GROMACS .gro file of C-alpha atoms in nm:
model
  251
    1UNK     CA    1   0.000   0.000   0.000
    2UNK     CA    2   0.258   0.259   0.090
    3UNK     CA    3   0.469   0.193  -0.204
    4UNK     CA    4   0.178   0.176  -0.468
    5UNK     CA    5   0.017   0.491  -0.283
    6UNK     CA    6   0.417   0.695  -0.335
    7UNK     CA    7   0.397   0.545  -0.702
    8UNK     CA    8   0.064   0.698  -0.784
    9UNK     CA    9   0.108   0.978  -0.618
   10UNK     CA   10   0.433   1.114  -0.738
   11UNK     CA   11   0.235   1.157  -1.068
   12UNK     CA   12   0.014   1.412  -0.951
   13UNK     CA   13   0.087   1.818  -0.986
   14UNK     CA   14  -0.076   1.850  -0.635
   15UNK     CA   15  -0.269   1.591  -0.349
   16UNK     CA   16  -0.549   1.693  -0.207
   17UNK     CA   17  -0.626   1.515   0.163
   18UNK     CA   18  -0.926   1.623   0.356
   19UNK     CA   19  -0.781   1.658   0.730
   20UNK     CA   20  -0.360   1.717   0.873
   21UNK     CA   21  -0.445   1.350   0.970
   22UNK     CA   22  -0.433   1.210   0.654
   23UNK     CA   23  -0.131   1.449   0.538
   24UNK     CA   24   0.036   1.278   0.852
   25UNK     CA   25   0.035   0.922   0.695
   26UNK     CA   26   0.128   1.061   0.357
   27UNK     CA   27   0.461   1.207   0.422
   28UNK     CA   28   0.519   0.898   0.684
   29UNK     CA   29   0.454   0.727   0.329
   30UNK     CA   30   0.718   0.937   0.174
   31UNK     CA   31   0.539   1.123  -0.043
   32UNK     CA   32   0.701   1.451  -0.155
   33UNK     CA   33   0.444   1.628  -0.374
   34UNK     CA   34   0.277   1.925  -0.262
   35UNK     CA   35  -0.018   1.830  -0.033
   36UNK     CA   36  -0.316   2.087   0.022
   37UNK     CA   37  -0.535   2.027   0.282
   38UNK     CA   38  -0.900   2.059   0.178
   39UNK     CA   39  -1.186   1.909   0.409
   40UNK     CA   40  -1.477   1.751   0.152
   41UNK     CA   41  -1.761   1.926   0.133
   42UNK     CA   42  -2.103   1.756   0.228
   43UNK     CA   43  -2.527   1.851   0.173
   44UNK     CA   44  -2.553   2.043   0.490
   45UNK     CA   45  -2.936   2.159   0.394
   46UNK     CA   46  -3.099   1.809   0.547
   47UNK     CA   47  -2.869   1.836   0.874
   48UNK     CA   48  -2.986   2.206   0.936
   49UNK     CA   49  -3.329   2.160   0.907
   50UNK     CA   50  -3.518   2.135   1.206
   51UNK     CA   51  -3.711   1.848   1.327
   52UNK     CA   52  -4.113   1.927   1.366
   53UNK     CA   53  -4.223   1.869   1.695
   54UNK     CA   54  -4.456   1.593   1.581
   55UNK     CA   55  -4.210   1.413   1.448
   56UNK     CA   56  -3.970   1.491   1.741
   57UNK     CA   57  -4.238   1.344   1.992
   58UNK     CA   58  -4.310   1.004   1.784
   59UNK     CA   59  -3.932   0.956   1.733
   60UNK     CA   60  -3.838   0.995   2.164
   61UNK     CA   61  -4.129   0.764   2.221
   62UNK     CA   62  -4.047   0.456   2.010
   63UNK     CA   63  -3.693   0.493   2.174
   64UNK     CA   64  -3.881   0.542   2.559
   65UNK     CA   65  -3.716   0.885   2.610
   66UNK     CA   66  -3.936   1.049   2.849
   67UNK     CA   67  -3.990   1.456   2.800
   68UNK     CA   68  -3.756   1.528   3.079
   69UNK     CA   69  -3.455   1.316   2.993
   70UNK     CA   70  -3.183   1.450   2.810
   71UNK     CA   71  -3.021   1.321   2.497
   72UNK     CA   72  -2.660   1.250   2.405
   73UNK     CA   73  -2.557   1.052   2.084
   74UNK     CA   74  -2.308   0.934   1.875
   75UNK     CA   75  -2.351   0.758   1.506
   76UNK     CA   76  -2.188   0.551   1.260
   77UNK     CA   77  -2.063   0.172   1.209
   78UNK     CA   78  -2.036   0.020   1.551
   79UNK     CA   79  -1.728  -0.129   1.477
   80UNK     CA   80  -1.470  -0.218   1.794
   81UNK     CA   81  -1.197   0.088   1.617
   82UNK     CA   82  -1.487   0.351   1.707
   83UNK     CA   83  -1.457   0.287   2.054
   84UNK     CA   84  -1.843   0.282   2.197
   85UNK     CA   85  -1.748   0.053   2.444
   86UNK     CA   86  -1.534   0.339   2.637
   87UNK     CA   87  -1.791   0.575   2.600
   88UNK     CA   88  -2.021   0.349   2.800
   89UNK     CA   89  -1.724   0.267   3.113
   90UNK     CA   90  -1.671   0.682   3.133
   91UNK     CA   91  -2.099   0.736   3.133
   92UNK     CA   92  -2.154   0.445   3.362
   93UNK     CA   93  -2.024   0.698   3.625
   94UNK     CA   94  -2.230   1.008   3.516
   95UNK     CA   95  -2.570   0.741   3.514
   96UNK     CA   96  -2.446   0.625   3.844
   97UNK     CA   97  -2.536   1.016   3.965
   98UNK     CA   98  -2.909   0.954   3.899
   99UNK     CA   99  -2.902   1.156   3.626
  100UNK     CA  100  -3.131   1.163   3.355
  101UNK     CA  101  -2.967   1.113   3.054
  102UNK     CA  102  -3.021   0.902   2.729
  103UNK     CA  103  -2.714   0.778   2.518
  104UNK     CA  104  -2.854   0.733   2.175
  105UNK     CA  105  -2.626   0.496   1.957
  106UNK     CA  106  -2.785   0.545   1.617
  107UNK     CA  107  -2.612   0.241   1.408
  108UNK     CA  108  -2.531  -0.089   1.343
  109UNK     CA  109  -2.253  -0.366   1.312
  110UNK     CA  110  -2.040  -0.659   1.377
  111UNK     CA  111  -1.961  -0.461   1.745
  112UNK     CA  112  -2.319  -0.461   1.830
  113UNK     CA  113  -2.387  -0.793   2.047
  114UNK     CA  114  -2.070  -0.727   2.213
  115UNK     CA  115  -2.178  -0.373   2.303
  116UNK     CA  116  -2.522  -0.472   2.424
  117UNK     CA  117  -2.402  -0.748   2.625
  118UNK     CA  118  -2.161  -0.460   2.797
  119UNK     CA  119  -2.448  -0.266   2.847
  120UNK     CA  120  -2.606  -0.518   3.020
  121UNK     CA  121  -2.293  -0.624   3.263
  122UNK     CA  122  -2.256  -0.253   3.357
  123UNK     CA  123  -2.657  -0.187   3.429
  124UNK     CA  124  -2.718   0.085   3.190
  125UNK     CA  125  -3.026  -0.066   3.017
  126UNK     CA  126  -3.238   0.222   3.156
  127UNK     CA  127  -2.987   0.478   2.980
  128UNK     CA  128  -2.875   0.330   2.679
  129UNK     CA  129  -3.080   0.278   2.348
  130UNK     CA  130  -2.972   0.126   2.019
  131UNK     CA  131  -3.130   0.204   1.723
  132UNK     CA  132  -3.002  -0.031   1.472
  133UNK     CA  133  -2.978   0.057   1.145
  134UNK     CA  134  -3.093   0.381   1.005
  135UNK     CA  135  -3.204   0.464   0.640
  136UNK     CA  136  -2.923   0.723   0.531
  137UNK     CA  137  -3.262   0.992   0.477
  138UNK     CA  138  -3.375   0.955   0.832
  139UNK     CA  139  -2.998   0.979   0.977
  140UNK     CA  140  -3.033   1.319   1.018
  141UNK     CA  141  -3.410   1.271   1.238
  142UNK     CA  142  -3.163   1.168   1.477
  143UNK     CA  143  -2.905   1.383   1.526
  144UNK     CA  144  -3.236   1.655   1.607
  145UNK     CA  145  -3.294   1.470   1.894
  146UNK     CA  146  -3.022   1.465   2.065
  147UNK     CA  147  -2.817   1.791   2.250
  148UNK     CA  148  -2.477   1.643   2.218
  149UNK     CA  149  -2.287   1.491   2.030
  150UNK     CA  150  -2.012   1.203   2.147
  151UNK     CA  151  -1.730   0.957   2.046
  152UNK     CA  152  -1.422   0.864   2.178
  153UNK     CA  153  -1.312   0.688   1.801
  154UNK     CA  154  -0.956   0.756   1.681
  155UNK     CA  155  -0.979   0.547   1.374
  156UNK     CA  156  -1.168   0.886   1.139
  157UNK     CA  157  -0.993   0.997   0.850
  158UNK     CA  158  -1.208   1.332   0.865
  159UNK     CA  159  -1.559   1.246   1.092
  160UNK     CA  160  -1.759   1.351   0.882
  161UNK     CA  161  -2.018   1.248   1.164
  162UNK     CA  162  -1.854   1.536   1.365
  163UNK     CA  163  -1.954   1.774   1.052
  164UNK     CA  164  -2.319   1.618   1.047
  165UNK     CA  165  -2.332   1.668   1.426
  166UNK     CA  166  -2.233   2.014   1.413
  167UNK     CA  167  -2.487   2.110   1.130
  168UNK     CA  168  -2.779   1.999   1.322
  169UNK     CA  169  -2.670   2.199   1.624
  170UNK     CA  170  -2.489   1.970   1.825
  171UNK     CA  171  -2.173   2.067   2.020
  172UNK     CA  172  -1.884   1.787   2.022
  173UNK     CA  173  -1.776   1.625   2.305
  174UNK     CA  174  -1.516   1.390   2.141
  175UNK     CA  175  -1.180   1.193   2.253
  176UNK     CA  176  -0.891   1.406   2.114
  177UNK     CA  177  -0.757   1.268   1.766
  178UNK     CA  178  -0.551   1.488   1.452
  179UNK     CA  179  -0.872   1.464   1.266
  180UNK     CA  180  -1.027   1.722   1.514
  181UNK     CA  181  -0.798   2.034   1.426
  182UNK     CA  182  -0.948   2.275   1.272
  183UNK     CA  183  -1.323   2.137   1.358
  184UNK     CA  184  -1.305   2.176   1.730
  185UNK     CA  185  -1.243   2.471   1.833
  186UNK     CA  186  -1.233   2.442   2.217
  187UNK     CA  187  -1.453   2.582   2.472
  188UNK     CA  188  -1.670   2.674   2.151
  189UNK     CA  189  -1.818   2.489   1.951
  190UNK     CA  190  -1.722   2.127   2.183
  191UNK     CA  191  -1.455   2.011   2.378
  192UNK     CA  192  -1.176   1.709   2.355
  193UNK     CA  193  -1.093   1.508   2.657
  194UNK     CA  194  -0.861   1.225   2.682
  195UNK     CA  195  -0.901   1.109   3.051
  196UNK     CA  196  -1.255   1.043   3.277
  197UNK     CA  197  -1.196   1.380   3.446
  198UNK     CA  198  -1.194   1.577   3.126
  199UNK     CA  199  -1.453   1.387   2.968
  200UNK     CA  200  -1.754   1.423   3.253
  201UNK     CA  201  -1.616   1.789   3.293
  202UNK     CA  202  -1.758   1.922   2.987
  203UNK     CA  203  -2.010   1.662   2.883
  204UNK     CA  204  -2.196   1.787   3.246
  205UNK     CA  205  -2.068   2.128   3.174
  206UNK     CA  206  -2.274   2.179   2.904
  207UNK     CA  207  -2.590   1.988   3.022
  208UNK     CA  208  -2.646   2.161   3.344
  209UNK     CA  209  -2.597   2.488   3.166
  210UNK     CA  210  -2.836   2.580   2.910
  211UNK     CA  211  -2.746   2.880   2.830
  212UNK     CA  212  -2.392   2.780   2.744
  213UNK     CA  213  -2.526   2.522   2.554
  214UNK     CA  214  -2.720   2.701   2.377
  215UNK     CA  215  -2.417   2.896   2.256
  216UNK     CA  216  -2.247   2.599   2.165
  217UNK     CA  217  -2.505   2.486   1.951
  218UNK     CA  218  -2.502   2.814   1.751
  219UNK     CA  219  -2.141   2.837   1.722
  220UNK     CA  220  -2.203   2.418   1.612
  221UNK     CA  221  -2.395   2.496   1.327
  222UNK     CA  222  -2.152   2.794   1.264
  223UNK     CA  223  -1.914   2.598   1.187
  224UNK     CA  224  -2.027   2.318   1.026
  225UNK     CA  225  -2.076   2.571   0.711
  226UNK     CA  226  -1.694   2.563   0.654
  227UNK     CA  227  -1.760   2.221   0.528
  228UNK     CA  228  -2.025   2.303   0.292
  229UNK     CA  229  -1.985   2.146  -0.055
  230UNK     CA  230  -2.001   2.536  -0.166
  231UNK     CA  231  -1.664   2.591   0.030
  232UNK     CA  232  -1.500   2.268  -0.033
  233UNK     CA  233  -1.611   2.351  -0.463
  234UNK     CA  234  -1.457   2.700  -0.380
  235UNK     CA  235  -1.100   2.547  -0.293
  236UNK     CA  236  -1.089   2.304  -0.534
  237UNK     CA  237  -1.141   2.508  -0.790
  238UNK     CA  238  -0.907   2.778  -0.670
  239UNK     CA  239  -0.662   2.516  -0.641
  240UNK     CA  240  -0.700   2.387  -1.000
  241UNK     CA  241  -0.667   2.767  -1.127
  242UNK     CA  242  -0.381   2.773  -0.958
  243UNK     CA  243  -0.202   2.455  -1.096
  244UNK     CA  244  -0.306   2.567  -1.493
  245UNK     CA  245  -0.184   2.882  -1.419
  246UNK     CA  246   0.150   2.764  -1.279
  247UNK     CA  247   0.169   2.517  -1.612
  248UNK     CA  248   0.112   2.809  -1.816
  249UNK     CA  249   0.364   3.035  -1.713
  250UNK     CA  250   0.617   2.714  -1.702
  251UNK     CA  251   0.506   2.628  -2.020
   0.00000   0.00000   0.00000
């Protein structure tokens, strides 16, 4: 892989990579041509909708959220490399304070037994809901229901979860990784922990305080539009402008 990957590579004017993460492996790879760092762009319109309330009520009652709990979530494959299993061993903790709070793991995979089974040995059933597989149009249901969003996965080449998560409103509370610079911008739009301590910090930082929350969730969606497909079309094209122009003058 890292030979063929040089080989191919070393053909090309310019490389585009979508996070400093995957510019990281790159160079480890030994690739010398210029690399430009351009997150891809994604349909933000269907994340920043809001839910109706309707819909909003039906969805928090086939999961048996009541209206008072509150609702964290994380989404994607559940695959051991995203690391759902620590998120439940640092809640377990939180739960253990009474409080009432729903972690919503909208997903499936080959983790999923293995996960449920953990869920069980720990006695979170009453906090922890899985939802299975979601169609990719109703993905974005689910991210409106929740307040935060959560992972502790190192394995992302770019999250673009994180993205989603932020376009719907939701402030990041997410296990620091390379992949993160640039999107988090702490004590703003989310925080990064890496031990217990910084991880029930700000998760209970935000969720006892609603007005910072609430500024979080603006400064969320904020964000998120720097990974429009409009912005990520803007600097490709620049880019490509750039490399005809440098031919020409070369030429």
């Amino acid at each position: 892989v890292v030979m063929m990957t040089r080989f191919v590579l070393s053909r090309a004017e310019e490389v585009i990579v979508p996070t400093n993460k995957v510019m990281g492996v790159l160079k480890s790879y030994g690739v010398r041509r210029a690399i430009v760092e351009i997150p891809t762009g994604i349909k933000l319109e269907r994340f920043e909708k809001d839910l109706e309330q309707e819909e909003r009520s039906a969805l928090r009652k086939t999961w048996g959220i009541e209206p008072s709990d509150r609702v964290i979530l994380t989404v994607g494959r559940l695959g051991r490399e995203k690391n759902i299993h620590e998120l439940l061993e640092r809640l377990k903790p939180i739960f253990d304070q009474g409080k009432k709070i729903i972690f919503l793991i909208v997903g499936d995979g080959p983790a999923r037994e293995e996960l449920e089974a953990r869920v069980r040995e720990l006695g979170l059933e009453e906090h922890v809901r899985f939802t299975g597989m979601v169609a990719p149009e109703k993905v974005s249901s689910y991210y409106h229901l929740g307040e935060l969003f959560i992972s502790a996965s190192t394995s992302e080449t770019q999250g673009l979860t994180y993205i989603e998560a932020m376009a719907s409103g939701l402030p990041l509370v997410v296990k620091q990784d390379d992949c993160l610079k640039g999107v988090v911008d702490e004590g703003s739009n989310g925080y990064t922990f890496i031990g217990q301590e910084d991880f029930e910090e700000h998760l209970l930082d935000l969720l006892e305080d609603r007005g910072k929350l609430k500024e979080f969730q603006e400064k969320a969606r904020l964000k998120a539009r720097s990974y429009s497909e409009e912005a990520f079309g803007n600097q490709v094209e620049a880019l490509y402008e750039r490399v005809i122009e440098s031919h020409r003058r070369s030429g």
